[in-house]
Amino acid sequence: MAASWLELSAIATTILIFGLYYILSLPYKTIIDPRNRHRQSHAHLPDLLQAPHKPHHQPRILLVTAHPDDECMFFGPSLTALGHAGIKVDILCFSTGNHAGLGTTRRAELTRACTLLHIQTITCLDNPHLQDGAPWCPHRIATLLATHIGLHRCTAILSFDGHGVSGHHNHRALYHGVKLHVADTGVPAFALVSVPLWRKYIAHVDVCLLPAGAIAFVASPEHVRLAVRAMKEHRSQMVWFRWLYVWLSRYMVVNQFVRIGGGDGVVRRRALFSTLQQCGTVRHRMTGDASSTPS
């Protein structure tokens, strides 16, 4: 009798879990329905990426990443959607990911992945001051950004927010560098929103947690498969836990953005102070007086 009760409990629990999973998946199923394809970009992000004061100018988006594989691990929904819409995307990767001595391999993997994603302009830097894992100076990042954007005439930037999704300090430094560039030039820039750990690994279920009016891309199953294929080109990085990431991460399905410099509220002044300290821009110790922090 006890065994039968255990079996019934197991069956009931299984039904409950699958029922809950199905219900939470309904928003995603609604968005990817062919009749609702236009909703894959909740806020029509391509319309927000026009060149300033040039409403009819063809947008050219610059994706700013820290390491080869960032483009697939974190920005797959954006790249596949923008590519499908015929919007040109460039990638500026600030390092070769040479932390384990695989820089040459990883640079080649980045090229192969971008070929699958139909991205033709790829710049992978190997600057001695911007090595994988070392502290990066936001001012140096901003200077290199200005050079690249001036050369390629990019009209907008996509990159990480102040937490960098995974908390990696290279990701976070990019945010501060982009923010400095935006302050100088006013170029439109959007930061990929970091979410709490429990939301990172619920895949497409996270769609039901998107706020109303979010600037977001939601990938169709076809686009998810394309991003996974591109990620698999980064063979040197495909250890067991990255396979789990690929199949469970919401960043393979959903990209939500906030405008940088538009009251995004992603990074507090203390975080910016800490980052600037790393490159020697700020040398004095911060006190409780807000006037001692950089603006």
Short mmCIF file of C-alpha atoms in Angstrom, two decimals:
data_model
loop_
_atom_site.label_atom_id
_atom_site.label_comp_id
_atom_site.label_asym_id
_atom_site.label_seq_id
_atom_site.Cartn_x
_atom_site.Cartn_y
_atom_site.Cartn_z
CA MET A 1 0.00 0.00 0.00
CA ALA A 2 2.85 2.39 0.90
CA ALA A 3 4.49 1.70 -2.44
CA SER A 4 1.29 2.46 -4.32
CA TRP A 5 0.94 5.80 -2.49
CA LEU A 6 4.52 6.64 -3.42
CA GLU A 7 3.81 5.78 -7.05
CA LEU A 8 0.66 7.92 -7.06
CA SER A 9 2.56 10.81 -5.47
CA ALA A 10 5.31 10.52 -8.08
CA ILE A 11 2.77 10.49 -10.91
CA ALA A 12 0.88 13.47 -9.46
CA THR A 13 4.11 15.42 -9.01
CA THR A 14 5.18 14.66 -12.57
CA ILE A 15 1.83 15.79 -13.96
CA LEU A 16 1.99 18.96 -11.87
CA ILE A 17 5.50 19.79 -13.06
CA PHE A 18 4.70 19.22 -16.73
CA GLY A 19 1.43 21.13 -16.40
CA LEU A 20 3.19 24.09 -14.82
CA TYR A 21 5.91 23.95 -17.46
CA TYR A 22 3.29 23.95 -20.23
CA ILE A 23 1.42 26.92 -18.75
CA LEU A 24 4.60 28.96 -18.27
CA SER A 25 5.61 28.15 -21.86
CA LEU A 26 2.42 29.58 -23.37
CA PRO A 27 3.76 33.17 -23.72
CA TYR A 28 6.72 31.84 -25.72
CA LYS A 29 4.47 29.67 -27.90
CA THR A 30 2.26 32.70 -28.56
CA ILE A 31 5.18 34.93 -29.56
CA ILE A 32 6.76 32.43 -31.96
CA ASP A 33 3.43 31.57 -33.61
CA PRO A 34 3.81 32.47 -37.33
CA ARG A 35 0.78 34.76 -37.03
CA ASN A 36 2.60 36.75 -34.34
CA ARG A 37 6.11 36.86 -35.83
CA HIS A 38 6.20 40.64 -35.54
CA ARG A 39 6.20 40.24 -31.75
CA GLN A 40 9.61 38.59 -31.74
CA SER A 41 10.96 42.10 -31.23
CA HIS A 42 8.74 43.43 -28.47
CA ALA A 43 9.73 47.06 -28.88
CA HIS A 44 10.78 46.90 -32.55
CA LEU A 45 14.43 47.27 -31.60
CA PRO A 46 15.62 47.81 -35.21
CA ASP A 47 13.53 51.01 -35.28
CA LEU A 48 15.45 52.27 -32.25
CA LEU A 49 18.82 51.70 -33.87
CA GLN A 50 18.71 54.35 -36.56
CA ALA A 51 21.61 56.78 -36.84
CA PRO A 52 20.98 59.98 -34.86
CA HIS A 53 19.21 62.64 -36.97
CA LYS A 54 19.27 60.27 -39.97
CA PRO A 55 15.94 58.42 -39.86
CA HIS A 56 16.42 56.92 -43.33
CA HIS A 57 20.03 55.89 -42.82
CA GLN A 58 20.62 52.14 -43.02
CA PRO A 59 21.55 50.97 -39.50
CA ARG A 60 24.84 49.20 -38.92
CA ILE A 61 25.03 47.66 -35.48
CA LEU A 62 28.25 47.08 -33.56
CA LEU A 63 28.20 44.22 -31.07
CA VAL A 64 30.93 44.75 -28.48
CA THR A 65 32.11 41.58 -26.72
CA ALA A 66 34.98 40.60 -24.45
CA HIS A 67 35.86 37.09 -25.61
CA PRO A 68 35.26 34.77 -28.56
CA ASP A 69 32.01 32.83 -27.85
CA ASP A 70 30.33 35.79 -26.06
CA GLU A 71 28.42 36.52 -29.26
CA CYS A 72 26.79 33.06 -29.21
CA MET A 73 26.46 32.50 -25.47
CA PHE A 74 24.78 35.82 -24.72
CA PHE A 75 23.64 37.59 -27.89
CA GLY A 76 22.34 34.78 -30.11
CA PRO A 77 18.69 35.96 -30.21
CA SER A 78 19.79 39.47 -31.20
CA LEU A 79 22.20 38.36 -33.92
CA THR A 80 19.79 35.91 -35.51
CA ALA A 81 16.88 38.39 -35.44
CA LEU A 82 18.92 41.29 -36.82
CA GLY A 83 20.38 39.06 -39.50
CA HIS A 84 16.91 37.82 -40.44
CA ALA A 85 15.78 41.46 -40.73
CA GLY A 86 18.68 42.22 -43.08
CA ILE A 87 20.40 44.60 -40.66
CA LYS A 88 24.19 44.59 -40.91
CA VAL A 89 26.01 43.65 -37.70
CA ASP A 90 29.73 44.03 -36.98
CA ILE A 91 31.49 42.35 -34.07
CA LEU A 92 34.28 43.99 -32.11
CA CYS A 93 35.75 41.43 -29.71
CA PHE A 94 38.20 43.01 -27.26
CA SER A 95 40.39 39.94 -26.69
CA THR A 96 41.32 36.61 -28.22
CA GLY A 97 40.41 34.76 -25.02
CA ASN A 98 44.02 33.71 -24.54
CA HIS A 99 43.75 33.01 -20.80
CA ALA A 100 44.54 29.31 -21.37
CA GLY A 101 46.89 29.90 -24.30
CA LEU A 102 44.20 29.20 -26.90
CA GLY A 103 43.99 32.67 -28.41
CA THR A 104 44.78 31.63 -31.99
CA THR A 105 42.32 28.73 -31.82
CA ARG A 106 39.56 30.85 -30.33
CA ARG A 107 39.99 33.59 -32.91
CA ALA A 108 39.54 31.01 -35.68
CA GLU A 109 36.49 29.60 -33.90
CA LEU A 110 34.98 33.09 -33.74
CA THR A 111 35.38 33.47 -37.50
CA ARG A 112 33.64 30.14 -38.16
CA ALA A 113 30.79 30.94 -35.78
CA CYS A 114 30.25 34.35 -37.38
CA THR A 115 30.20 32.77 -40.83
CA LEU A 116 27.22 30.67 -39.75
CA LEU A 117 25.54 33.80 -38.38
CA HIS A 118 26.20 35.66 -41.68
CA ILE A 119 28.37 38.27 -39.95
CA GLN A 120 31.11 39.45 -42.29
CA THR A 121 32.94 42.17 -40.36
CA ILE A 122 34.73 40.71 -37.35
CA THR A 123 37.49 42.48 -35.45
CA CYS A 124 39.23 40.50 -32.71
CA LEU A 125 41.76 42.59 -30.80
CA ASP A 126 44.96 41.30 -29.23
CA ASN A 127 45.97 44.37 -27.25
CA PRO A 128 48.60 43.79 -24.51
CA HIS A 129 46.53 46.00 -22.18
CA LEU A 130 43.32 44.05 -22.85
CA GLN A 131 44.21 40.44 -22.17
CA ASP A 132 41.62 37.89 -21.07
CA GLY A 133 41.16 37.97 -17.30
CA ALA A 134 43.30 41.07 -16.64
CA PRO A 135 41.73 44.38 -15.50
CA TRP A 136 40.65 46.57 -18.42
CA CYS A 137 40.62 50.37 -18.47
CA PRO A 138 37.26 51.81 -19.61
CA HIS A 139 38.98 54.86 -21.12
CA ARG A 140 41.11 52.63 -23.34
CA ILE A 141 37.97 50.75 -24.38
CA ALA A 142 36.20 54.02 -25.23
CA THR A 143 39.15 55.18 -27.34
CA LEU A 144 39.25 51.95 -29.34
CA LEU A 145 35.47 52.09 -29.77
CA ALA A 146 35.67 55.60 -31.18
CA THR A 147 38.33 54.51 -33.68
CA HIS A 148 36.35 51.47 -34.82
CA ILE A 149 33.03 53.30 -35.11
CA GLY A 150 34.65 56.17 -37.00
CA LEU A 151 36.21 53.72 -39.45
CA HIS A 152 33.15 51.52 -40.02
CA ARG A 153 30.40 54.13 -39.51
CA CYS A 154 28.42 52.02 -37.07
CA THR A 155 25.14 53.63 -36.01
CA ALA A 156 24.53 51.89 -32.67
CA ILE A 157 26.13 49.63 -30.09
CA LEU A 158 25.00 46.48 -28.30
CA SER A 159 27.02 45.21 -25.32
CA PHE A 160 26.85 44.04 -21.70
CA ASP A 161 25.33 45.85 -18.74
CA GLY A 162 27.18 46.67 -15.54
CA HIS A 163 26.94 43.13 -14.18
CA GLY A 164 28.01 41.55 -17.46
CA VAL A 165 25.49 38.65 -17.21
CA SER A 166 28.07 36.36 -15.58
CA GLY A 167 29.78 39.00 -13.44
CA HIS A 168 33.03 38.69 -15.42
CA HIS A 169 35.04 41.86 -14.86
CA ASN A 170 35.97 42.10 -18.54
CA HIS A 171 32.27 42.17 -19.46
CA ARG A 172 31.65 44.84 -16.84
CA ALA A 173 34.57 46.96 -18.07
CA LEU A 174 33.05 46.98 -21.55
CA TYR A 175 29.88 48.51 -20.14
CA HIS A 176 31.83 51.35 -18.55
CA GLY A 177 33.84 51.88 -21.75
CA VAL A 178 30.68 52.01 -23.86
CA LYS A 179 29.09 54.38 -21.37
CA LEU A 180 32.06 56.75 -21.64
CA HIS A 181 31.82 56.65 -25.43
CA VAL A 182 28.08 57.37 -25.30
CA ALA A 183 28.69 60.35 -23.01
CA ASP A 184 31.17 61.77 -25.54
CA THR A 185 29.29 61.05 -28.78
CA GLY A 186 25.63 60.38 -28.03
CA VAL A 187 25.65 57.27 -30.22
CA PRO A 188 22.68 54.99 -29.35
CA ALA A 189 23.83 52.09 -27.19
CA PHE A 190 21.95 49.26 -25.51
CA ALA A 191 23.03 47.01 -22.64
CA LEU A 192 22.02 43.36 -22.32
CA VAL A 193 20.09 43.02 -19.06
CA SER A 194 21.53 40.65 -16.44
CA VAL A 195 19.00 38.61 -14.50
CA PRO A 196 19.17 36.72 -11.18
CA LEU A 197 20.71 33.25 -11.22
CA TRP A 198 17.37 31.44 -10.96
CA ARG A 199 16.14 33.19 -14.11
CA LYS A 200 19.28 32.46 -16.12
CA TYR A 201 18.50 28.77 -16.45
CA ILE A 202 14.78 28.53 -17.20
CA ALA A 203 15.24 28.86 -20.98
CA HIS A 204 12.15 30.03 -22.87
CA VAL A 205 10.01 30.06 -19.72
CA ASP A 206 11.66 33.38 -18.90
CA VAL A 207 9.62 34.99 -21.67
CA CYS A 208 6.65 35.15 -19.30
CA LEU A 209 8.74 37.32 -16.93
CA LEU A 210 9.57 40.03 -19.47
CA PRO A 211 8.17 43.39 -18.36
CA ALA A 212 5.59 45.13 -20.52
CA GLY A 213 7.21 47.23 -23.22
CA ALA A 214 10.60 45.56 -22.83
CA ILE A 215 13.19 46.10 -25.55
CA ALA A 216 13.67 42.42 -26.27
CA PHE A 217 14.35 39.81 -28.90
CA VAL A 218 12.70 36.40 -28.53
CA ALA A 219 14.28 33.74 -30.73
CA SER A 220 12.20 31.24 -32.63
CA PRO A 221 13.21 27.55 -32.34
CA GLU A 222 14.84 27.88 -35.76
CA HIS A 223 16.95 30.80 -34.57
CA VAL A 224 17.85 29.00 -31.34
CA ARG A 225 19.13 26.05 -33.38
CA LEU A 226 21.20 28.41 -35.53
CA ALA A 227 22.76 30.00 -32.43
CA VAL A 228 23.51 26.55 -31.00
CA ARG A 229 25.21 25.52 -34.25
CA ALA A 230 27.32 28.67 -34.10
CA MET A 231 28.19 28.02 -30.46
CA LYS A 232 29.35 24.51 -31.36
CA GLU A 233 32.00 26.09 -33.60
CA HIS A 234 33.71 27.20 -30.37
CA ARG A 235 34.89 23.61 -29.88
CA SER A 236 37.66 24.46 -27.43
CA GLN A 237 35.05 25.89 -25.03
CA MET A 238 32.42 23.15 -25.27
CA VAL A 239 33.06 21.44 -21.94
CA TRP A 240 30.19 19.68 -20.18
CA PHE A 241 28.81 22.66 -18.25
CA ARG A 242 28.61 24.78 -21.40
CA TRP A 243 26.39 22.12 -22.96
CA LEU A 244 24.08 22.58 -19.97
CA TYR A 245 24.24 26.33 -20.50
CA VAL A 246 23.34 26.03 -24.18
CA TRP A 247 20.21 24.01 -23.48
CA LEU A 248 19.03 25.77 -20.30
CA SER A 249 20.09 29.40 -20.55
CA ARG A 250 17.47 32.06 -21.20
CA TYR A 251 20.15 34.00 -23.12
CA MET A 252 19.89 31.45 -25.92
CA VAL A 253 16.21 32.40 -26.26
CA VAL A 254 15.70 35.91 -24.85
CA ASN A 255 17.71 39.12 -25.05
CA GLN A 256 16.37 42.11 -23.14
CA PHE A 257 18.09 45.50 -23.42
CA VAL A 258 18.12 48.87 -21.70
CA ARG A 259 19.35 52.09 -23.21
CA ILE A 260 22.79 53.11 -21.94
CA GLY A 261 22.86 56.68 -20.76
CA GLY A 262 19.10 56.85 -20.66
CA GLY A 263 18.55 56.31 -16.95
CA ASP A 264 19.26 52.59 -17.20
CA GLY A 265 20.11 52.35 -13.50
CA VAL A 266 22.18 49.23 -14.07
CA VAL A 267 25.36 50.36 -12.35
CA ARG A 268 25.72 52.44 -9.19
CA ARG A 269 28.41 55.08 -8.81
CA ARG A 270 30.40 52.82 -6.49
CA ALA A 271 30.71 50.17 -9.21
CA LEU A 272 31.97 52.76 -11.70
CA PHE A 273 34.45 54.07 -9.11
CA SER A 274 35.79 50.54 -8.57
CA THR A 275 36.27 49.98 -12.30
CA LEU A 276 38.03 53.31 -12.82
CA GLN A 277 40.36 52.50 -9.93
CA GLN A 278 41.56 49.41 -11.82
CA CYS A 279 43.10 51.53 -14.59
CA GLY A 280 44.43 54.27 -12.32
CA THR A 281 41.90 56.90 -13.39
CA VAL A 282 40.90 57.38 -9.74
CA ARG A 283 43.67 57.13 -7.18
CA HIS A 284 42.17 58.44 -3.96
CA ARG A 285 40.13 56.33 -1.57
CA MET A 286 36.40 56.86 -1.74
CA THR A 287 34.80 58.22 1.40
CA GLY A 288 31.20 58.55 2.46
CA ASP A 289 31.11 61.97 0.79
CA ALA A 290 29.40 61.59 -2.58
CA SER A 291 31.43 64.49 -3.93
CA SER A 292 34.58 62.36 -3.79
CA THR A 293 33.25 59.92 -6.39
CA PRO A 294 33.60 60.52 -10.11
CA SER A 295 30.49 61.56 -11.99
#
